[in-house]
Short mmCIF file of C-alpha atoms in Angstrom, two decimals:
data_model
loop_
_atom_site.label_atom_id
_atom_site.label_comp_id
_atom_site.label_asym_id
_atom_site.label_seq_id
_atom_site.Cartn_x
_atom_site.Cartn_y
_atom_site.Cartn_z
CA UNK A 1 0.14 -0.05 0.26
CA UNK A 2 0.94 3.74 -0.33
CA UNK A 3 1.76 5.19 3.06
CA UNK A 4 4.66 4.54 4.52
CA UNK A 5 6.17 7.14 6.59
CA UNK A 6 9.92 7.49 8.13
CA UNK A 7 9.34 7.49 11.64
CA UNK A 8 11.53 9.82 11.65
CA UNK A 9 9.69 12.45 10.54
CA UNK A 10 8.28 15.68 12.37
CA UNK A 11 11.73 15.85 13.51
CA UNK A 12 11.06 13.29 16.52
CA UNK A 13 12.61 9.32 16.90
CA UNK A 14 10.09 7.17 17.49
CA UNK A 15 11.08 3.17 17.76
CA UNK A 16 9.17 -0.01 16.35
CA UNK A 17 8.87 -2.69 18.41
CA UNK A 18 11.71 -4.25 18.81
CA UNK A 19 9.58 -8.19 17.83
CA UNK A 20 7.75 -7.96 14.76
CA UNK A 21 4.86 -10.66 13.80
CA UNK A 22 4.63 -11.16 10.04
CA UNK A 23 1.36 -8.93 9.50
CA UNK A 24 2.44 -6.06 12.37
CA UNK A 25 0.79 -2.79 11.92
CA UNK A 26 1.73 -0.62 14.41
CA UNK A 27 -0.60 2.45 14.35
CA UNK A 28 0.96 6.09 16.10
CA UNK A 29 -0.91 8.90 17.27
CA UNK A 30 -0.30 12.42 18.41
CA UNK A 31 -1.40 14.43 21.66
CA UNK A 32 0.28 17.61 21.79
CA UNK A 33 3.49 16.23 20.77
CA UNK A 34 6.42 18.96 20.18
CA UNK A 35 7.62 19.92 17.05
CA UNK A 36 10.95 21.48 16.17
CA UNK A 37 9.72 24.75 15.18
CA UNK A 38 8.55 25.10 18.74
CA UNK A 39 4.69 24.07 17.29
CA UNK A 40 2.45 21.42 18.47
CA UNK A 41 0.67 18.65 16.39
CA UNK A 42 -2.21 16.64 18.12
CA UNK A 43 -3.96 13.71 16.03
CA UNK A 44 -7.85 14.59 15.59
CA UNK A 45 -10.24 13.02 17.82
CA UNK A 46 -12.31 9.60 16.53
CA UNK A 47 -15.90 11.37 15.74
CA UNK A 48 -19.72 10.06 15.34
CA UNK A 49 -21.33 10.95 12.62
CA UNK A 50 -22.45 14.24 14.38
CA UNK A 51 -18.63 15.61 14.90
CA UNK A 52 -18.50 14.93 18.58
CA UNK A 53 -15.19 12.90 19.84
CA UNK A 54 -16.25 9.46 20.73
CA UNK A 55 -15.48 9.43 24.16
CA UNK A 56 -15.28 6.05 26.31
CA UNK A 57 -15.84 4.03 22.68
CA UNK A 58 -14.07 1.43 21.12
CA UNK A 59 -11.15 1.54 18.85
CA UNK A 60 -10.87 -2.42 16.92
CA UNK A 61 -8.87 -4.10 14.08
CA UNK A 62 -9.95 -6.82 11.83
CA UNK A 63 -8.04 -8.30 9.43
CA UNK A 64 -10.23 -9.55 6.30
CA UNK A 65 -9.24 -11.77 4.26
CA UNK A 66 -10.81 -12.11 0.70
CA UNK A 67 -12.40 -14.27 -1.40
CA UNK A 68 -9.55 -16.19 -4.88
CA UNK A 69 -9.45 -13.68 -6.76
CA UNK A 70 -11.05 -10.42 -5.13
CA UNK A 71 -9.00 -7.53 -4.06
CA UNK A 72 -10.79 -4.40 -2.37
CA UNK A 73 -9.95 -0.26 -2.18
CA UNK A 74 -10.11 2.63 0.31
CA UNK A 75 -13.45 3.20 -2.22
CA UNK A 76 -14.78 0.64 -1.17
CA UNK A 77 -17.40 -0.34 1.31
CA UNK A 78 -16.30 -2.47 4.06
CA UNK A 79 -16.66 -5.81 3.39
CA UNK A 80 -18.55 -6.56 6.31
CA UNK A 81 -21.45 -5.48 8.60
CA UNK A 82 -22.22 -5.00 12.31
CA UNK A 83 -25.00 -6.00 13.79
CA UNK A 84 -26.63 -4.10 16.91
CA UNK A 85 -25.52 -6.81 18.97
CA UNK A 86 -21.93 -5.97 17.80
CA UNK A 87 -21.92 -9.23 16.07
CA UNK A 88 -19.72 -8.82 12.53
CA UNK A 89 -21.01 -10.78 9.65
CA UNK A 90 -18.79 -10.92 6.16
CA UNK A 91 -20.04 -9.48 3.52
CA UNK A 92 -19.51 -10.11 -0.32
CA UNK A 93 -16.21 -11.25 -1.98
CA UNK A 94 -15.33 -11.84 2.00
CA UNK A 95 -13.92 -15.24 2.98
CA UNK A 96 -13.00 -14.76 6.86
CA UNK A 97 -11.98 -12.27 9.22
CA UNK A 98 -9.65 -12.19 12.24
CA UNK A 99 -9.42 -9.33 15.00
CA UNK A 100 -6.06 -8.58 15.36
CA UNK A 101 -3.89 -9.67 18.20
CA UNK A 102 -2.78 -6.05 20.03
CA UNK A 103 0.79 -5.96 21.23
CA UNK A 104 1.82 -8.98 20.78
CA UNK A 105 -0.15 -12.13 18.37
CA UNK A 106 -0.63 -13.93 22.27
CA UNK A 107 -3.02 -11.44 22.82
CA UNK A 108 -6.44 -12.15 23.16
CA UNK A 109 -7.17 -8.39 22.54
CA UNK A 110 -7.97 -7.15 19.68
CA UNK A 111 -8.87 -2.95 20.66
CA UNK A 112 -7.98 -0.08 22.71
CA UNK A 113 -10.42 2.13 25.15
CA UNK A 114 -10.52 5.95 23.79
CA UNK A 115 -10.21 8.45 26.39
CA UNK A 116 -12.38 11.60 26.62
CA UNK A 117 -10.47 13.34 24.73
CA UNK A 118 -11.52 11.18 21.80
CA UNK A 119 -7.82 9.34 20.92
CA UNK A 120 -6.36 6.03 22.81
CA UNK A 121 -5.82 5.31 26.37
CA UNK A 122 -1.84 4.28 25.62
CA UNK A 123 1.23 5.47 27.16
CA UNK A 124 2.09 8.37 25.22
CA UNK A 125 5.60 9.83 25.77
CA UNK A 126 6.95 13.18 24.41
CA UNK A 127 3.06 13.45 23.07
CA UNK A 128 3.55 10.21 20.59
CA UNK A 129 1.62 6.84 21.71
CA UNK A 130 1.23 3.95 19.48
CA UNK A 131 -0.64 0.65 19.44
CA UNK A 132 0.09 -2.70 17.24
CA UNK A 133 -2.20 -4.98 15.88
CA UNK A 134 -0.98 -8.11 14.98
CA UNK A 135 -1.82 -11.19 12.58
CA UNK A 136 -2.61 -13.45 16.05
CA UNK A 137 -1.29 -16.71 16.35
CA UNK A 138 -3.79 -18.44 17.63
CA UNK A 139 -5.29 -17.66 13.48
CA UNK A 140 -2.32 -19.97 12.01
CA UNK A 141 -0.23 -19.44 9.19
CA UNK A 142 -1.11 -15.85 7.93
CA UNK A 143 -3.16 -16.05 3.81
CA UNK A 144 -1.40 -14.26 0.56
CA UNK A 145 -3.51 -11.78 1.13
CA UNK A 146 -4.95 -9.60 4.54
CA UNK A 147 -6.43 -6.59 4.51
CA UNK A 148 -6.35 -4.85 8.00
CA UNK A 149 -9.25 -2.58 8.76
CA UNK A 150 -9.85 0.41 11.79
CA UNK A 151 -12.78 -0.22 13.16
CA UNK A 152 -14.53 2.54 15.46
CA UNK A 153 -18.58 2.27 17.24
CA UNK A 154 -21.21 4.07 18.36
CA UNK A 155 -22.90 3.04 21.71
CA UNK A 156 -24.59 6.18 22.26
CA UNK A 157 -27.63 5.27 24.50
CA UNK A 158 -29.64 7.01 26.82
CA UNK A 159 -30.57 5.93 31.43
CA UNK A 160 -34.78 5.99 30.99
CA UNK A 161 -34.91 6.81 34.53
CA UNK A 162 -33.08 9.74 34.02
CA UNK A 163 -31.93 10.79 30.97
CA UNK A 164 -27.91 10.81 31.29
CA UNK A 165 -26.40 9.79 28.06
CA UNK A 166 -23.68 7.13 27.72
CA UNK A 167 -21.78 4.49 26.26
CA UNK A 168 -21.34 0.97 26.43
CA UNK A 169 -18.23 -0.66 28.22
CA UNK A 170 -15.29 -1.08 26.10
CA UNK A 171 -15.12 -4.31 24.84
CA UNK A 172 -11.03 -5.02 23.34
CA UNK A 173 -11.83 -8.53 23.38
CA UNK A 174 -13.87 -11.36 22.45
CA UNK A 175 -15.24 -11.99 18.88
CA UNK A 176 -17.88 -9.51 18.98
CA UNK A 177 -17.68 -5.59 18.95
CA UNK A 178 -19.22 -3.54 22.01
CA UNK A 179 -23.43 -3.34 22.45
CA UNK A 180 -25.62 -2.10 22.05
CA UNK A 181 -24.23 -0.77 19.09
CA UNK A 182 -26.52 1.98 16.75
CA UNK A 183 -23.23 2.85 14.38
CA UNK A 184 -19.79 1.86 13.48
CA UNK A 185 -16.93 3.46 11.28
CA UNK A 186 -14.06 1.32 9.14
CA UNK A 187 -10.23 2.23 7.23
CA UNK A 188 -8.69 0.69 5.41
CA UNK A 189 -5.27 0.84 6.83
CA UNK A 190 -3.13 -1.92 4.92
CA UNK A 191 -2.86 -4.79 2.80
CA UNK A 192 -0.51 -7.46 3.85
CA UNK A 193 0.37 -10.16 1.31
CA UNK A 194 3.07 -13.47 2.65
CA UNK A 195 5.35 -14.29 2.19
CA UNK A 196 6.42 -11.24 0.67
CA UNK A 197 5.46 -8.48 3.11
CA UNK A 198 8.66 -7.50 5.48
CA UNK A 199 9.13 -6.18 8.70
CA UNK A 200 5.72 -4.44 10.49
CA UNK A 201 4.08 -1.21 8.97
CA UNK A 202 4.43 1.68 10.97
CA UNK A 203 1.89 4.71 10.09
CA UNK A 204 0.15 7.85 11.60
CA UNK A 205 -3.73 7.60 12.57
CA UNK A 206 -5.79 10.86 12.20
CA UNK A 207 -2.94 13.67 11.58
CA UNK A 208 -4.64 16.54 11.29
CA UNK A 209 -3.32 17.38 7.63
CA UNK A 210 -2.94 15.15 4.41
CA UNK A 211 -0.03 13.72 3.67
CA UNK A 212 2.84 10.25 3.43
CA UNK A 213 1.73 7.82 5.97
CA UNK A 214 -1.19 9.63 7.75
CA UNK A 215 -4.48 7.58 7.85
CA UNK A 216 -7.70 9.81 8.34
CA UNK A 217 -10.21 7.78 10.24
CA UNK A 218 -13.40 7.73 8.99
CA UNK A 219 -17.06 9.04 11.17
CA UNK A 220 -19.17 5.97 13.22
CA UNK A 221 -21.67 6.35 10.79
CA UNK A 222 -22.02 3.27 8.97
CA UNK A 223 -25.65 1.89 10.07
CA UNK A 224 -26.30 -1.16 11.95
CA UNK A 225 -27.47 -4.18 9.93
CA UNK A 226 -30.78 -6.04 10.75
CA UNK A 227 -29.80 -9.09 13.43
CA UNK A 228 -30.87 -12.52 11.59
CA UNK A 229 -29.41 -14.42 13.91
CA UNK A 230 -29.55 -14.39 17.88
CA UNK A 231 -28.19 -16.80 20.83
CA UNK A 232 -30.54 -17.15 23.73
CA UNK A 233 -29.58 -18.67 26.50
CA UNK A 234 -27.89 -21.75 24.42
CA UNK A 235 -30.59 -21.29 22.27
CA UNK A 236 -29.88 -19.55 17.82
CA UNK A 237 -32.97 -18.52 16.61
CA UNK A 238 -32.94 -17.47 13.15
CA UNK A 239 -36.98 -16.47 12.77
CA UNK A 240 -37.56 -12.92 12.81
CA UNK A 241 -40.49 -13.06 14.92
CA UNK A 242 -38.72 -15.13 17.37
CA UNK A 243 -36.11 -12.91 18.00
CA UNK A 244 -38.06 -9.81 18.17
CA UNK A 245 -39.95 -12.16 21.09
CA UNK A 246 -36.99 -12.23 22.53
CA UNK A 247 -35.60 -8.29 22.36
CA UNK A 248 -39.21 -7.48 23.28
CA UNK A 249 -38.58 -5.76 26.95
CA UNK A 250 -42.31 -5.97 28.98
CA UNK A 251 -43.88 -3.02 29.54
CA UNK A 252 -46.58 -2.65 32.88
CA UNK A 253 -48.46 -0.50 35.48
CA UNK A 254 -48.88 2.51 33.35
CA UNK A 255 -50.57 5.02 35.40
CA UNK A 256 -51.56 9.10 35.84
CA UNK A 257 -49.57 10.45 38.47
CA UNK A 258 -48.08 13.45 39.48
CA UNK A 259 -44.33 14.85 39.51
CA UNK A 260 -42.57 15.83 42.58
CA UNK A 261 -43.90 19.51 41.84
CA UNK A 262 -47.13 18.40 41.24
CA UNK A 263 -46.66 18.44 37.15
CA UNK A 264 -49.03 15.33 35.45
CA UNK A 265 -47.37 12.76 34.54
CA UNK A 266 -47.56 9.34 32.92
CA UNK A 267 -45.55 6.69 34.94
CA UNK A 268 -44.31 2.93 33.58
CA UNK A 269 -42.63 0.20 34.97
CA UNK A 270 -40.44 -2.07 32.87
CA UNK A 271 -38.33 -5.07 32.74
CA UNK A 272 -35.35 -5.84 29.86
CA UNK A 273 -35.78 -8.30 27.32
CA UNK A 274 -34.07 -11.85 27.63
CA UNK A 275 -31.39 -10.39 25.67
CA UNK A 276 -30.98 -6.88 26.76
CA UNK A 277 -27.62 -5.66 25.49
CA UNK A 278 -28.22 -6.14 22.08
CA UNK A 279 -30.30 -3.59 20.79
CA UNK A 280 -31.46 0.36 22.10
CA UNK A 281 -35.63 1.35 22.83
CA UNK A 282 -36.97 4.24 21.62
CA UNK A 283 -40.36 5.84 22.79
CA UNK A 284 -43.10 6.79 19.81
CA UNK A 285 -46.59 7.88 20.46
CA UNK A 286 -49.98 8.65 18.38
CA UNK A 287 -52.90 9.84 18.97
CA UNK A 288 -55.02 6.86 16.91
CA UNK A 289 -53.32 3.07 17.20
CA UNK A 290 -53.68 2.69 13.30
CA UNK A 291 -51.11 4.64 12.50
CA UNK A 292 -49.57 8.02 12.58
CA UNK A 293 -46.71 7.86 14.57
CA UNK A 294 -43.99 9.99 15.51
CA UNK A 295 -41.09 9.46 18.28
CA UNK A 296 -42.00 11.15 21.64
CA UNK A 297 -39.41 13.33 21.54
CA UNK A 298 -40.49 14.32 18.29
CA UNK A 299 -43.43 15.09 19.55
CA UNK A 300 -42.22 17.65 22.92
CA UNK A 301 -40.09 19.55 20.10
CA UNK A 302 -43.40 20.14 17.95
CA UNK A 303 -45.56 21.41 20.69
CA UNK A 304 -42.20 23.50 22.39
CA UNK A 305 -41.37 21.09 25.34
CA UNK A 306 -38.07 20.22 24.79
CA UNK A 307 -34.73 21.34 22.83
CA UNK A 308 -34.62 20.76 18.91
CA UNK A 309 -32.29 17.84 19.36
CA UNK A 310 -33.65 16.28 22.68
CA UNK A 311 -32.95 12.97 22.88
CA UNK A 312 -34.57 11.83 26.62
CA UNK A 313 -36.49 9.14 25.44
CA UNK A 314 -34.71 8.06 22.59
CA UNK A 315 -32.09 4.88 22.28
CA UNK A 316 -33.19 3.96 25.81
CA UNK A 317 -30.47 1.02 27.15
CA UNK A 318 -32.76 -0.87 29.38
CA UNK A 319 -30.47 -3.81 31.00
CA UNK A 320 -32.28 -3.65 34.43
CA UNK A 321 -36.26 -3.53 35.89
CA UNK A 322 -36.89 -0.02 36.13
CA UNK A 323 -39.79 2.97 36.62
CA UNK A 324 -40.26 6.20 34.22
CA UNK A 325 -42.10 8.87 33.88
CA UNK A 326 -43.48 11.09 31.24
CA UNK A 327 -45.16 13.95 31.17
CA UNK A 328 -48.93 14.19 30.43
CA UNK A 329 -49.74 16.41 27.11
CA UNK A 330 -52.25 19.41 28.50
CA UNK A 331 -55.68 18.89 25.88
CA UNK A 332 -55.53 15.15 25.20
CA UNK A 333 -57.91 12.95 26.16
CA UNK A 334 -56.15 10.10 23.77
CA UNK A 335 -52.86 8.63 23.17
CA UNK A 336 -51.49 5.35 22.88
CA UNK A 337 -47.31 4.76 23.46
CA UNK A 338 -45.13 2.43 22.04
CA UNK A 339 -41.75 0.95 22.97
CA UNK A 340 -39.84 -0.37 19.71
CA UNK A 341 -37.07 -1.44 19.44
CA UNK A 342 -34.03 0.44 17.08
CA UNK A 343 -33.62 -2.43 14.65
CA UNK A 344 -35.23 -4.09 12.03
CA UNK A 345 -36.04 -7.20 12.96
CA UNK A 346 -40.19 -7.43 13.66
CA UNK A 347 -41.97 -6.52 15.61
CA UNK A 348 -40.47 -5.95 18.97
CA UNK A 349 -42.19 -3.17 20.60
CA UNK A 350 -44.77 -3.14 23.75
CA UNK A 351 -47.55 -0.69 22.92
CA UNK A 352 -49.44 1.05 26.03
CA UNK A 353 -52.46 3.86 25.79
CA UNK A 354 -53.74 6.45 27.94
#
């Protein structure tokens, strides 16, 4: 591939690891690195589709082995997809995917967590830090060709009771990405060929300008694929209705009440689905049962009761029993509410009416 940047660049000597695997990729990041001219340089943060830093998320590395005669380019869509439960599925032209071994060929880890500034939580020396993605020893001898992708995730979700936005716990090992997952981004970093590939490749990621050896990472904006297979208590489900049923939370106790300030509200309690980590949920509403559904957040904004972009009732993470109060709208005699999963598998929802 084209980007093989000298590690003497920027007036700083960066030493590659003394031991390298047949396929080894060192990803360098900068955090306020001091340059020879007295200026500083920092990698851009990994970002969500809306441009905000993806703090607390996971950065992972994935090798893709192509089918015979197939080649991938930077302009192609990634030859894999992720479902909301973190499952990775092969795309057209991909014969196999292998999570990279981080730091050492024997390591079970395939990723690193992102810090508050959206950069990997690494050991930065003189402003520079690196992580090495190796072809893992457990995957056997490297194939003739492998493509290495760097991936980061969008797992933002809202706590139904508090409205607090959180991300899923970083997942840096295992055969899945983090969950529940709402979007992801992937960038082709390097093409490896065995046995002609020389010592491990080292490149800088996300420097704020284009240059040789500089890889700019795509934002986490790829939507998740529908869940077509779900393991529930050891049983693998493939029927969409069965998957939807396993992802449907229980909703009960819907009643009119008043909050602490005496304002009218509706309260309802809920229990998580059988597989609570597979999806988030959004509260929808309509004034009739046969159609006209919209998100409750959108209705509140329409009525001037919430700011544009508010997500208090959107992308709920429901992983334990709880209860929540929602505002009761004035001058309305009938309104229905639907708690709908944020994935495409069927009718995984619960409906309540005033």
